[in-house]
């Protein structure tokens, strides 16, 4: 039988990987730290949860709807807030603060939606679980333990192919590397930024739906996970969406499996403090290797390890 902790860890790490990928994608393309990721994720959870509750089937069937809804939120934010600020040459700090304001607005709409679900549709909304709608594959292995890592890795591959095998993807890479030169060569940066926000917002909400397969959903689901989201991007390295995904898998495993490992040693009282793990990892990363895993000179590291080994064998 597959240990339940392994299944939950893989499901949770898959969600954090998607968050890390989307945060980095938005940052390298628009230089904006999107704190609205938190409640975009919460909306993604509630879209999948509501559809599953009303229409049946599994939550996986409604993941595309979560993505589309999140993409719409990203487009609204870009057109209404981000684009005007970019045209005014706003600083990165101003752009970041604008996402925090949008995040608070989203939280208000989530609270209203939860009240509607509770009082009108009679759906339990403020403490909700999607894992109950999952299915078993074999030997007690939940679908989340297999499908969610596959979905996360598939997303990374799709984005890679999109960026390297399509014209609009090539244009996005050009804008990421040098916006001024891209604009001089006739690339419409506005369309690229709009597409980036659609993809980034969609992935944020999809990540929220994935997250709901391993944790209990509440109106503050995203806020409780925001430290893990940004720790993923920073630990992996902010200037690569691949690194964000890698950092997400690492942070998710450290946090989920690590907290239960500490609980086995110290007692269950430590579990509520598990969200300190990504904060500690983020602090250590910023202090000692601020460019994340991608900034570490791995060639020198491996050489340093090989040297003593060869010396010891001689």
mmCIF file with all atom_site columns, N, CA and C in Angstrom, residues 47-63 130-136:
data_model
loop_
_atom_site.group_PDB
_atom_site.id
_atom_site.type_symbol
_atom_site.label_atom_id
_atom_site.label_alt_id
_atom_site.label_comp_id
_atom_site.label_asym_id
_atom_site.label_entity_id
_atom_site.label_seq_id
_atom_site.pdbx_PDB_ins_code
_atom_site.Cartn_x
_atom_site.Cartn_y
_atom_site.Cartn_z
_atom_site.occupancy
_atom_site.B_iso_or_equiv
_atom_site.pdbx_formal_charge
_atom_site.auth_seq_id
_atom_site.auth_comp_id
_atom_site.auth_asym_id
_atom_site.auth_atom_id
_atom_site.pdbx_PDB_model_num
ATOM 1  N N  . UNK A 1 47  ? -13.667 27.471 -8.109  1.00 0.00 ? 47  UNK A N  1
ATOM 2  C CA . UNK A 1 47  ? -14.265 27.139 -9.405  1.00 0.00 ? 47  UNK A CA 1
ATOM 3  C C  . UNK A 1 47  ? -14.356 25.624 -9.564  1.00 0.00 ? 47  UNK A C  1
ATOM 4  N N  . UNK A 1 48  ? -13.245 24.927 -9.314  1.00 0.00 ? 48  UNK A N  1
ATOM 5  C CA . UNK A 1 48  ? -13.248 23.463 -9.452  1.00 0.00 ? 48  UNK A CA 1
ATOM 6  C C  . UNK A 1 48  ? -14.167 22.810 -8.423  1.00 0.00 ? 48  UNK A C  1
ATOM 7  N N  . UNK A 1 49  ? -14.146 23.319 -7.203  1.00 0.00 ? 49  UNK A N  1
ATOM 8  C CA . UNK A 1 49  ? -14.966 22.727 -6.135  1.00 0.00 ? 49  UNK A CA 1
ATOM 9  C C  . UNK A 1 49  ? -16.454 22.913 -6.415  1.00 0.00 ? 49  UNK A C  1
ATOM 10 N N  . UNK A 1 50  ? -16.847 24.109 -6.828  1.00 0.00 ? 50  UNK A N  1
ATOM 11 C CA . UNK A 1 50  ? -18.259 24.383 -7.101  1.00 0.00 ? 50  UNK A CA 1
ATOM 12 C C  . UNK A 1 50  ? -18.770 23.529 -8.255  1.00 0.00 ? 50  UNK A C  1
ATOM 13 N N  . UNK A 1 51  ? -17.998 23.458 -9.330  1.00 0.00 ? 51  UNK A N  1
ATOM 14 C CA . UNK A 1 51  ? -18.423 22.657 -10.486 1.00 0.00 ? 51  UNK A CA 1
ATOM 15 C C  . UNK A 1 51  ? -18.533 21.179 -10.127 1.00 0.00 ? 51  UNK A C  1
ATOM 16 N N  . UNK A 1 52  ? -17.571 20.690 -9.341  1.00 0.00 ? 52  UNK A N  1
ATOM 17 C CA . UNK A 1 52  ? -17.610 19.282 -8.934  1.00 0.00 ? 52  UNK A CA 1
ATOM 18 C C  . UNK A 1 52  ? -18.833 18.995 -8.077  1.00 0.00 ? 52  UNK A C  1
ATOM 19 N N  . UNK A 1 53  ? -19.133 19.913 -7.163  1.00 0.00 ? 53  UNK A N  1
ATOM 20 C CA . UNK A 1 53  ? -20.270 19.723 -6.263  1.00 0.00 ? 53  UNK A CA 1
ATOM 21 C C  . UNK A 1 53  ? -21.598 19.784 -7.013  1.00 0.00 ? 53  UNK A C  1
ATOM 22 N N  . UNK A 1 54  ? -21.697 20.705 -7.960  1.00 0.00 ? 54  UNK A N  1
ATOM 23 C CA . UNK A 1 54  ? -22.963 20.892 -8.674  1.00 0.00 ? 54  UNK A CA 1
ATOM 24 C C  . UNK A 1 54  ? -23.185 19.848 -9.764  1.00 0.00 ? 54  UNK A C  1
ATOM 25 N N  . UNK A 1 55  ? -22.139 19.509 -10.495 1.00 0.00 ? 55  UNK A N  1
ATOM 26 C CA . UNK A 1 55  ? -22.311 18.699 -11.698 1.00 0.00 ? 55  UNK A CA 1
ATOM 27 C C  . UNK A 1 55  ? -21.694 17.305 -11.605 1.00 0.00 ? 55  UNK A C  1
ATOM 28 N N  . UNK A 1 56  ? -21.020 17.004 -10.507 1.00 0.00 ? 56  UNK A N  1
ATOM 29 C CA . UNK A 1 56  ? -20.442 15.682 -10.352 1.00 0.00 ? 56  UNK A CA 1
ATOM 30 C C  . UNK A 1 56  ? -19.152 15.510 -11.126 1.00 0.00 ? 56  UNK A C  1
ATOM 31 N N  . UNK A 1 57  ? -18.776 14.266 -11.373 1.00 0.00 ? 57  UNK A N  1
ATOM 32 C CA . UNK A 1 57  ? -17.502 13.876 -11.976 1.00 0.00 ? 57  UNK A CA 1
ATOM 33 C C  . UNK A 1 57  ? -16.358 14.223 -11.011 1.00 0.00 ? 57  UNK A C  1
ATOM 34 N N  . UNK A 1 58  ? -15.125 14.187 -11.477 1.00 0.00 ? 58  UNK A N  1
ATOM 35 C CA . UNK A 1 58  ? -13.989 14.446 -10.595 1.00 0.00 ? 58  UNK A CA 1
ATOM 36 C C  . UNK A 1 58  ? -13.525 15.892 -10.746 1.00 0.00 ? 58  UNK A C  1
ATOM 37 N N  . UNK A 1 59  ? -12.794 16.424 -9.769  1.00 0.00 ? 59  UNK A N  1
ATOM 38 C CA . UNK A 1 59  ? -12.285 17.793 -9.898  1.00 0.00 ? 59  UNK A CA 1
ATOM 39 C C  . UNK A 1 59  ? -11.383 17.980 -11.111 1.00 0.00 ? 59  UNK A C  1
ATOM 40 N N  . UNK A 1 60  ? -10.706 16.920 -11.536 1.00 0.00 ? 60  UNK A N  1
ATOM 41 C CA . UNK A 1 60  ? -9.781  17.041 -12.668 1.00 0.00 ? 60  UNK A CA 1
ATOM 42 C C  . UNK A 1 60  ? -10.500 17.498 -13.934 1.00 0.00 ? 60  UNK A C  1
ATOM 43 N N  . UNK A 1 61  ? -11.767 17.145 -14.062 1.00 0.00 ? 61  UNK A N  1
ATOM 44 C CA . UNK A 1 61  ? -12.523 17.553 -15.247 1.00 0.00 ? 61  UNK A CA 1
ATOM 45 C C  . UNK A 1 61  ? -12.681 19.069 -15.330 1.00 0.00 ? 61  UNK A C  1
ATOM 46 N N  . UNK A 1 62  ? -12.582 19.747 -14.192 1.00 0.00 ? 62  UNK A N  1
ATOM 47 C CA . UNK A 1 62  ? -12.852 21.184 -14.160 1.00 0.00 ? 62  UNK A CA 1
ATOM 48 C C  . UNK A 1 62  ? -11.588 22.021 -13.992 1.00 0.00 ? 62  UNK A C  1
ATOM 49 N N  . UNK A 1 63  ? -10.427 21.365 -14.021 1.00 0.00 ? 63  UNK A N  1
ATOM 50 C CA . UNK A 1 63  ? -9.177  22.122 -13.970 1.00 0.00 ? 63  UNK A CA 1
ATOM 51 C C  . UNK A 1 63  ? -9.064  23.121 -15.128 1.00 0.00 ? 63  UNK A C  1
ATOM 52 N N  . UNK A 1 130 ? -11.857 18.871 -1.606  1.00 0.00 ? 130 UNK A N  1
ATOM 53 C CA . UNK A 1 130 ? -12.023 18.229 -2.911  1.00 0.00 ? 130 UNK A CA 1
ATOM 54 C C  . UNK A 1 130 ? -11.433 16.829 -2.936  1.00 0.00 ? 130 UNK A C  1
ATOM 55 N N  . UNK A 1 131 ? -10.599 16.502 -1.954  1.00 0.00 ? 131 UNK A N  1
ATOM 56 C CA . UNK A 1 131 ? -9.984  15.174 -1.960  1.00 0.00 ? 131 UNK A CA 1
ATOM 57 C C  . UNK A 1 131 ? -11.030 14.068 -1.837  1.00 0.00 ? 131 UNK A C  1
ATOM 58 N N  . UNK A 1 132 ? -12.189 14.407 -1.251  1.00 0.00 ? 132 UNK A N  1
ATOM 59 C CA . UNK A 1 132 ? -13.261 13.408 -1.124  1.00 0.00 ? 132 UNK A CA 1
ATOM 60 C C  . UNK A 1 132 ? -13.808 12.995 -2.489  1.00 0.00 ? 132 UNK A C  1
ATOM 61 N N  . UNK A 1 133 ? -13.597 13.833 -3.510  1.00 0.00 ? 133 UNK A N  1
ATOM 62 C CA . UNK A 1 133 ? -14.091 13.534 -4.853  1.00 0.00 ? 133 UNK A CA 1
ATOM 63 C C  . UNK A 1 133 ? -13.030 12.852 -5.716  1.00 0.00 ? 133 UNK A C  1
ATOM 64 N N  . UNK A 1 134 ? -11.869 12.570 -5.122  1.00 0.00 ? 134 UNK A N  1
ATOM 65 C CA . UNK A 1 134 ? -10.805 11.888 -5.858  1.00 0.00 ? 134 UNK A CA 1
ATOM 66 C C  . UNK A 1 134 ? -11.162 10.411 -6.041  1.00 0.00 ? 134 UNK A C  1
ATOM 67 N N  . UNK A 1 135 ? -10.381 9.711  -6.814  1.00 0.00 ? 135 UNK A N  1
ATOM 68 C CA . UNK A 1 135 ? -10.636 8.292  -7.049  1.00 0.00 ? 135 UNK A CA 1
ATOM 69 C C  . UNK A 1 135 ? -9.376  7.490  -6.727  1.00 0.00 ? 135 UNK A C  1
ATOM 70 N N  . UNK A 1 136 ? -9.559  6.221  -6.427  1.00 0.00 ? 136 UNK A N  1
ATOM 71 C CA . UNK A 1 136 ? -8.440  5.322  -6.157  1.00 0.00 ? 136 UNK A CA 1
ATOM 72 C C  . UNK A 1 136 ? -8.008  4.634  -7.447  1.00 0.00 ? 136 UNK A C  1
#
